[in-house]
Structure formats: structure tokens, C-alpha cells
Short mmCIF file of C-alpha atoms and ligand atoms in Angstrom, two decimals:
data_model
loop_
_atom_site.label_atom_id
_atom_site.label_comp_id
_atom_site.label_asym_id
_atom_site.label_seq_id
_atom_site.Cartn_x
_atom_site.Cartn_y
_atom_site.Cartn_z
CA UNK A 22 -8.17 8.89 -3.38
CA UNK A 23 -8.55 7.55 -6.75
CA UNK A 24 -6.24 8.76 -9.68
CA UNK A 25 -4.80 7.18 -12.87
CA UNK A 26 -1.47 5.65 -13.65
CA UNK A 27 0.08 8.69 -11.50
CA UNK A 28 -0.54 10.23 -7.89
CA UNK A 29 -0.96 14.07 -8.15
CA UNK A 30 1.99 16.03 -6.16
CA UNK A 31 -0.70 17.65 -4.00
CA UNK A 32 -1.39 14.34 -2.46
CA UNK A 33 2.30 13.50 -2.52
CA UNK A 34 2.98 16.44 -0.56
CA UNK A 35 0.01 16.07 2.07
CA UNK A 36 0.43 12.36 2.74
CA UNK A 37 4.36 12.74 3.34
CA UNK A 38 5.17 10.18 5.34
CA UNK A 39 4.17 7.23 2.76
CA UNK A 40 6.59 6.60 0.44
CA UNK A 41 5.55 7.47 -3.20
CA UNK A 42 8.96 7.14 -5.00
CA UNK A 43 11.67 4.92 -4.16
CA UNK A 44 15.14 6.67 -2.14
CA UNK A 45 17.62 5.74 -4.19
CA UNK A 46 16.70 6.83 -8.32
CA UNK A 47 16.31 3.57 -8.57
CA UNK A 48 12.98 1.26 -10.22
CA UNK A 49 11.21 -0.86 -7.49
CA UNK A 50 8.41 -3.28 -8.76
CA UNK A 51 5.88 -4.29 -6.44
CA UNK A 52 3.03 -7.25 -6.85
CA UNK A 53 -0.30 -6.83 -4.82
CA UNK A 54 -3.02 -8.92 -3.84
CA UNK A 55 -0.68 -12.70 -4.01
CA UNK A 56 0.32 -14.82 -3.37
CA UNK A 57 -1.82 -17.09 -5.95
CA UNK A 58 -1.61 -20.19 -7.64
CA UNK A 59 -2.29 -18.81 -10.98
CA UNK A 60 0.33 -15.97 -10.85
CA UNK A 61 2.78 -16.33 -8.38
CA UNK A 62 4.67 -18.71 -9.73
CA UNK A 63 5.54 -17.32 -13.38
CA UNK A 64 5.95 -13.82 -11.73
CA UNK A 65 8.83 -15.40 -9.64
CA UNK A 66 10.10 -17.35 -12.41
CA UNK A 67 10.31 -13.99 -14.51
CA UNK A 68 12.05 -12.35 -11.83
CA UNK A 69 14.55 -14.53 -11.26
CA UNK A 70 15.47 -14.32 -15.16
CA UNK A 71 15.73 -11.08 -15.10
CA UNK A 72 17.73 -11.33 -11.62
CA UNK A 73 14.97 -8.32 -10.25
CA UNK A 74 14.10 -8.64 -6.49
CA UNK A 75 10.09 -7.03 -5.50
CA UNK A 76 8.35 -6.30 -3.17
CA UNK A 77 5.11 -8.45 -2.43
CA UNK A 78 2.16 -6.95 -1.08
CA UNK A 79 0.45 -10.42 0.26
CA UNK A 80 -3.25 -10.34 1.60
CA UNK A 81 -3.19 -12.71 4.98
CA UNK A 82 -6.06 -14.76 3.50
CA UNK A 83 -3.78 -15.82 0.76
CA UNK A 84 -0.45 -16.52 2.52
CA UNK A 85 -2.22 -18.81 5.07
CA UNK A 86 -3.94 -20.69 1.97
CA UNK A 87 -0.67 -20.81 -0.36
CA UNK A 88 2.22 -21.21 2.23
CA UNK A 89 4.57 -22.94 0.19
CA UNK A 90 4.39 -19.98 -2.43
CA UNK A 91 5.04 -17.09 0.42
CA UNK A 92 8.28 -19.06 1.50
CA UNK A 93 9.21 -19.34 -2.23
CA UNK A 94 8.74 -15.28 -2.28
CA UNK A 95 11.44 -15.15 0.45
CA UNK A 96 13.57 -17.70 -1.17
CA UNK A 97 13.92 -16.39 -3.89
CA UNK A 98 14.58 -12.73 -1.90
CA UNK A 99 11.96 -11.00 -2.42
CA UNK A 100 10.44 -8.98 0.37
CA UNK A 101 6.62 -9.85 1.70
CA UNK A 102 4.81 -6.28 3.10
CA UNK A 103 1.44 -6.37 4.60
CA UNK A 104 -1.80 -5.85 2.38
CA UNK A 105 -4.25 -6.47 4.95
CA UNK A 106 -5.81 -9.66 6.18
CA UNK A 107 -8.94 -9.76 4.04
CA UNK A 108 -8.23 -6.73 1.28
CA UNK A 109 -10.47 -4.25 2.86
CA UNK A 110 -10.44 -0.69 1.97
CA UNK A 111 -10.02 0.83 5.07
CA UNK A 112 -12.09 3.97 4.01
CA UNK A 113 -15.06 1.60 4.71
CA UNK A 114 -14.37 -0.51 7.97
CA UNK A 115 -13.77 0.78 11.50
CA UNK A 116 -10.67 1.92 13.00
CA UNK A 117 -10.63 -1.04 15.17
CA UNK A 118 -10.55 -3.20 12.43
CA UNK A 119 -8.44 -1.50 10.26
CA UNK A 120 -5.76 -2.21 13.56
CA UNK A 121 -6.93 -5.94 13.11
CA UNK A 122 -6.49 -6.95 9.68
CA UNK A 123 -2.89 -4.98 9.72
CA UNK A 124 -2.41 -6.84 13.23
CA UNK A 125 -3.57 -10.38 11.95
CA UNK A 126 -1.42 -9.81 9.19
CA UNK A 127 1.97 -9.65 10.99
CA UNK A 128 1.15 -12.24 13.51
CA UNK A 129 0.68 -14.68 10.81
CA UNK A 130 4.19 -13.82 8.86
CA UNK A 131 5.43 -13.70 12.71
CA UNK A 132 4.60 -17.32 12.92
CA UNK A 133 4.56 -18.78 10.24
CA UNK A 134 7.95 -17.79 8.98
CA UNK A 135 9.25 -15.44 12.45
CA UNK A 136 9.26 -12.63 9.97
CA UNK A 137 9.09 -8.66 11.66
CA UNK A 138 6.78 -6.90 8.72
CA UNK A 139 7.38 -3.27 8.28
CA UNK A 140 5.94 -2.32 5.04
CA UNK A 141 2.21 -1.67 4.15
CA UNK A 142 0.11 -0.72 1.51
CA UNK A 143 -3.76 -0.08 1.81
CA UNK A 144 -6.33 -1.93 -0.62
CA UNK A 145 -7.20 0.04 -3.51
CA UNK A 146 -4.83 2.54 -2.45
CA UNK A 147 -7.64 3.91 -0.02
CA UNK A 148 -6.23 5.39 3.16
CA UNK A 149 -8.04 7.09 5.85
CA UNK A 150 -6.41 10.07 8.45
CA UNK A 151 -6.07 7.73 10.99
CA UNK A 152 -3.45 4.95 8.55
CA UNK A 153 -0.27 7.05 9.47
CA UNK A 154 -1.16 6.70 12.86
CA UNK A 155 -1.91 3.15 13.31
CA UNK A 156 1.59 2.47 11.14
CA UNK A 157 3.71 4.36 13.26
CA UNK A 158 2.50 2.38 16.24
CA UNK A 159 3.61 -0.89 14.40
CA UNK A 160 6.48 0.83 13.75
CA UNK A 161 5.65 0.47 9.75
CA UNK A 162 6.00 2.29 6.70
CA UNK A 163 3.56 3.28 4.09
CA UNK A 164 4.58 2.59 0.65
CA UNK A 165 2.27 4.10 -2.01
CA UNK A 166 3.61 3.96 -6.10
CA UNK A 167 4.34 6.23 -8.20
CA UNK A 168 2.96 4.32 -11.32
CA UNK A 169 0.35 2.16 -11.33
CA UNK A 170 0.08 -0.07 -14.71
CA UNK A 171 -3.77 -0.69 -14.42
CA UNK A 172 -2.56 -4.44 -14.77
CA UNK A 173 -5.65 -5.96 -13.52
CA UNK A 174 -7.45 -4.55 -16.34
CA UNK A 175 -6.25 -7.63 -18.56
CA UNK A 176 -5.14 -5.30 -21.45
CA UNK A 177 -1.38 -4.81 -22.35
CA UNK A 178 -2.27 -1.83 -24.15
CA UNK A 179 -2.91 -0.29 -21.28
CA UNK A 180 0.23 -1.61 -19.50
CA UNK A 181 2.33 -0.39 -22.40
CA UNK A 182 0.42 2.87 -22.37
CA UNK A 183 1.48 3.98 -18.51
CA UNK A 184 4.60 2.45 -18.93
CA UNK A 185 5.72 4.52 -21.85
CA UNK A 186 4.13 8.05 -20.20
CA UNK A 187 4.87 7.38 -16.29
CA UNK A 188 8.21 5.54 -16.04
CA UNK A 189 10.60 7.83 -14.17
CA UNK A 190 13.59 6.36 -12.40
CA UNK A 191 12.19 6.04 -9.01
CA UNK A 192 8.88 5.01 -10.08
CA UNK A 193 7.52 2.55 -7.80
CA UNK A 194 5.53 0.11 -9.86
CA UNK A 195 1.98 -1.35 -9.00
CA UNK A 196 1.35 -4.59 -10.70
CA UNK A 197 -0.78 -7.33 -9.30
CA UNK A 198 -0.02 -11.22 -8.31
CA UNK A 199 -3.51 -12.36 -8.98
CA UNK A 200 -5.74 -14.01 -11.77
CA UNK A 201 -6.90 -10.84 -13.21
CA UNK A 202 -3.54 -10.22 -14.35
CA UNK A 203 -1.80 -13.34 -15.14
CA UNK A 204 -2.00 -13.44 -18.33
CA UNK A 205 -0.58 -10.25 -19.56
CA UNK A 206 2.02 -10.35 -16.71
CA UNK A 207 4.97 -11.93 -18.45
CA UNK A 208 4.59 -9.57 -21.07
CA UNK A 209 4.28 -6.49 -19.04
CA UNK A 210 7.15 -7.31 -17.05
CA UNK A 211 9.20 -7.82 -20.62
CA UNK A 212 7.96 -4.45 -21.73
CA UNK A 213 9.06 -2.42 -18.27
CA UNK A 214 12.72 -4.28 -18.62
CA UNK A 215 12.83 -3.22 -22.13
CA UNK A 216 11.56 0.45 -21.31
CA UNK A 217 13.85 0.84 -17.82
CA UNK A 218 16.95 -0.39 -20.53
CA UNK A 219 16.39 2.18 -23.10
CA UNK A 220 15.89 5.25 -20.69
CA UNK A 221 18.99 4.01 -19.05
CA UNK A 222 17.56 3.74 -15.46
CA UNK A 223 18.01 0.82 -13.32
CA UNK A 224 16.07 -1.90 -11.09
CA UNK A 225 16.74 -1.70 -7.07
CA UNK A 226 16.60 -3.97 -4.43
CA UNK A 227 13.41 -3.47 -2.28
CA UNK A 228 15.66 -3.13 0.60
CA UNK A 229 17.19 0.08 -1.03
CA UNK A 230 14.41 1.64 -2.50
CA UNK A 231 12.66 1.64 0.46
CA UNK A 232 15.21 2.87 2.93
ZN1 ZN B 21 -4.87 -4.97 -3.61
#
């Protein structure tokens, strides 16, 4: 599956038990691939400006390296979902370990923090037919976007670009907790705030959107 800025309905409509929009009309931002020194920090510092809550999508690797910043995520109320152990697509690993680095995952929020994780989103947005399956044994959900802001391409342009074209008011939005990022994310997050006020929609709680 590869597409730009916006899934296609067709896939929307085959895959239809992930979650592509948010429930509630409301806008739900999520930040992939964290948490990391060099990003985590402003992003939460921007978000608790604005008074937004997100939704994380950690990689176990980096919550077991940057503790301290995963319990600041849930401090600050934020929700953590499950981005695999090691950020590997799961088009090119075995079933088997596709179960481990979603099952490593949840052990290590289980005890490190005693947290039950039931939200997931595949690396690179690459799923296979067997995902749904393995989920609904963990009793998770997938949660896909609806607009994804090419972030990690370093180029605001770009950000503004998919912002101004794709915003809708359930638009779940991809943008990344991660060095490739980090230095257009302050600005990107200004530019959604400023776009989400002047269409009149409104932010959610993860919670909510997700329901
Ligand atoms: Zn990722």
C-alpha cells in the first residue's frame, strides 16, 4: 500500500476494520516513530500550549531507551499505541514475528508503566492479510490516517501543501516524533491549528476519536 497525503476509498472500504477517520468529526493528531530526544520534547511542549491531546505511535526500541520521555507522554495525557518493537514493515518479516514485535511491544508498556495497549499502527503503513487477525487476538485496533503530512520529508512546503488540500474534520493526522522531522514540527503543528481554526473544525481527544 503506498499512496500520497490521502488513502484511496477503495482501500478504505476493503480494510474496514482499521480506523481511517476518527468517530466523532473531530481532528486527531498522531506522532510516529518517538519517543526521541530530539523531538519529543518540543512536540509535547507544543501540545500542551495549544491544550491538544495525541496519540503516540512509540517503537519499543525507543520507549525502553527514553523512559522518562514515554511517562512524560502519559503525563501530559496523551495516549501511547503500539508501532512495533523494531519498526519493521510487516510486508517483509514472518507472521511469527510480526506476533512478536506487536507482543514485545505491549509487554514492555505492561511493565514498565502496567499500561493495557490497544491501538496499533503498522510501519510505513504496510499491512499484510494476516494484521487484522493477529489484532483481534490482542484484542487491538488498527488505526490508519486519513492525512499524512509527508513530515519526515523536512520541507514545510510540503506540510502546508497536504494540509491545505486534505484537512477534513475527521482527518486523522500522520506526523512523526523523530529527527527527520524536528525541525519543521513546531511550525507544522502552528499551520494545522491555524488551518483546523479557519475551517471551523475542532481537535479531539484520542480517547474520542478513536472510540
Ligand atoms: Zn513509523
Amino acid at each position: 500500500m503506498n499512496y500520497t497525503y490521502s488513502p484511496p476509498l477503495i482501500i478504505k472500504k476493503i480494510f474496514n476494520d482499521f480506523q481511517w477517520d476518527s468517530t466523532n468529526n473531530k481532528i486527531l493528531l498522531t506522532f510516529d516513530d518517538g519517543p526521541t530526544k530530539e523531538a519529543t520534547e518540543i512536540i509535547l511542549t507544543i501540545l500542551s500550549q495549544y491544550g491538544i491531546k495525541a496519540a503516540f505511535f512509540c517503537v519499543g526500541n525507543n520507549v525502553e531507551k527514553n523512559q522518562p520521555l514515554a511517562k512524560e507522554i502519559f503525563d501530559e495525557g496523551h495516549l501511547i499505541g503500539n508501532h512495533t518493537f523494531n519498526h519493521k514493515r510487516l510486508t517483509k518479516i514472518s507472521n511469527t514475528d510480526a506476533v512478536e514485535e506487536i507482543a514485545s511491544f505491549n509487554s514492555l508498556l505492561k511493565d514498565k508503566f502496567n499500561y493495557e495497549v490497544k491501538y496499533f499502527r503498522p510501519p510505513h503503513g504496510r499491512f499484510t492479510i494476516s494484521t487484522q487477525g493477529i489484532l483481534e487476538k490482542k484484542n487491538m485496533r488498527c488505526v490508519m490516517w486519513s492525512l499524512l503530512t509527508e513530515d519526515y520529508k523536512n520541507n514545510f512546503e510540503t506540510v502546508k501543501f497536504a494540509v491545505k488540500n486534505y484537512l477534513k474534520k475527521n482527518s486523522i493526522v500522520v506526523l512523526h516524533d523523530s529527527i527527520k522531522s524536528k525541525d519543521i514540527i513546531n511550525n507544522s503543528i502552528n499551520f494545522i491549528v491555524d488551518e483546523v481554526a479557519k475551517k471551523g473544525y475542532t481537535f479531539g481527544d484520542p480517547a474520542e476519536c478513536l472510540k
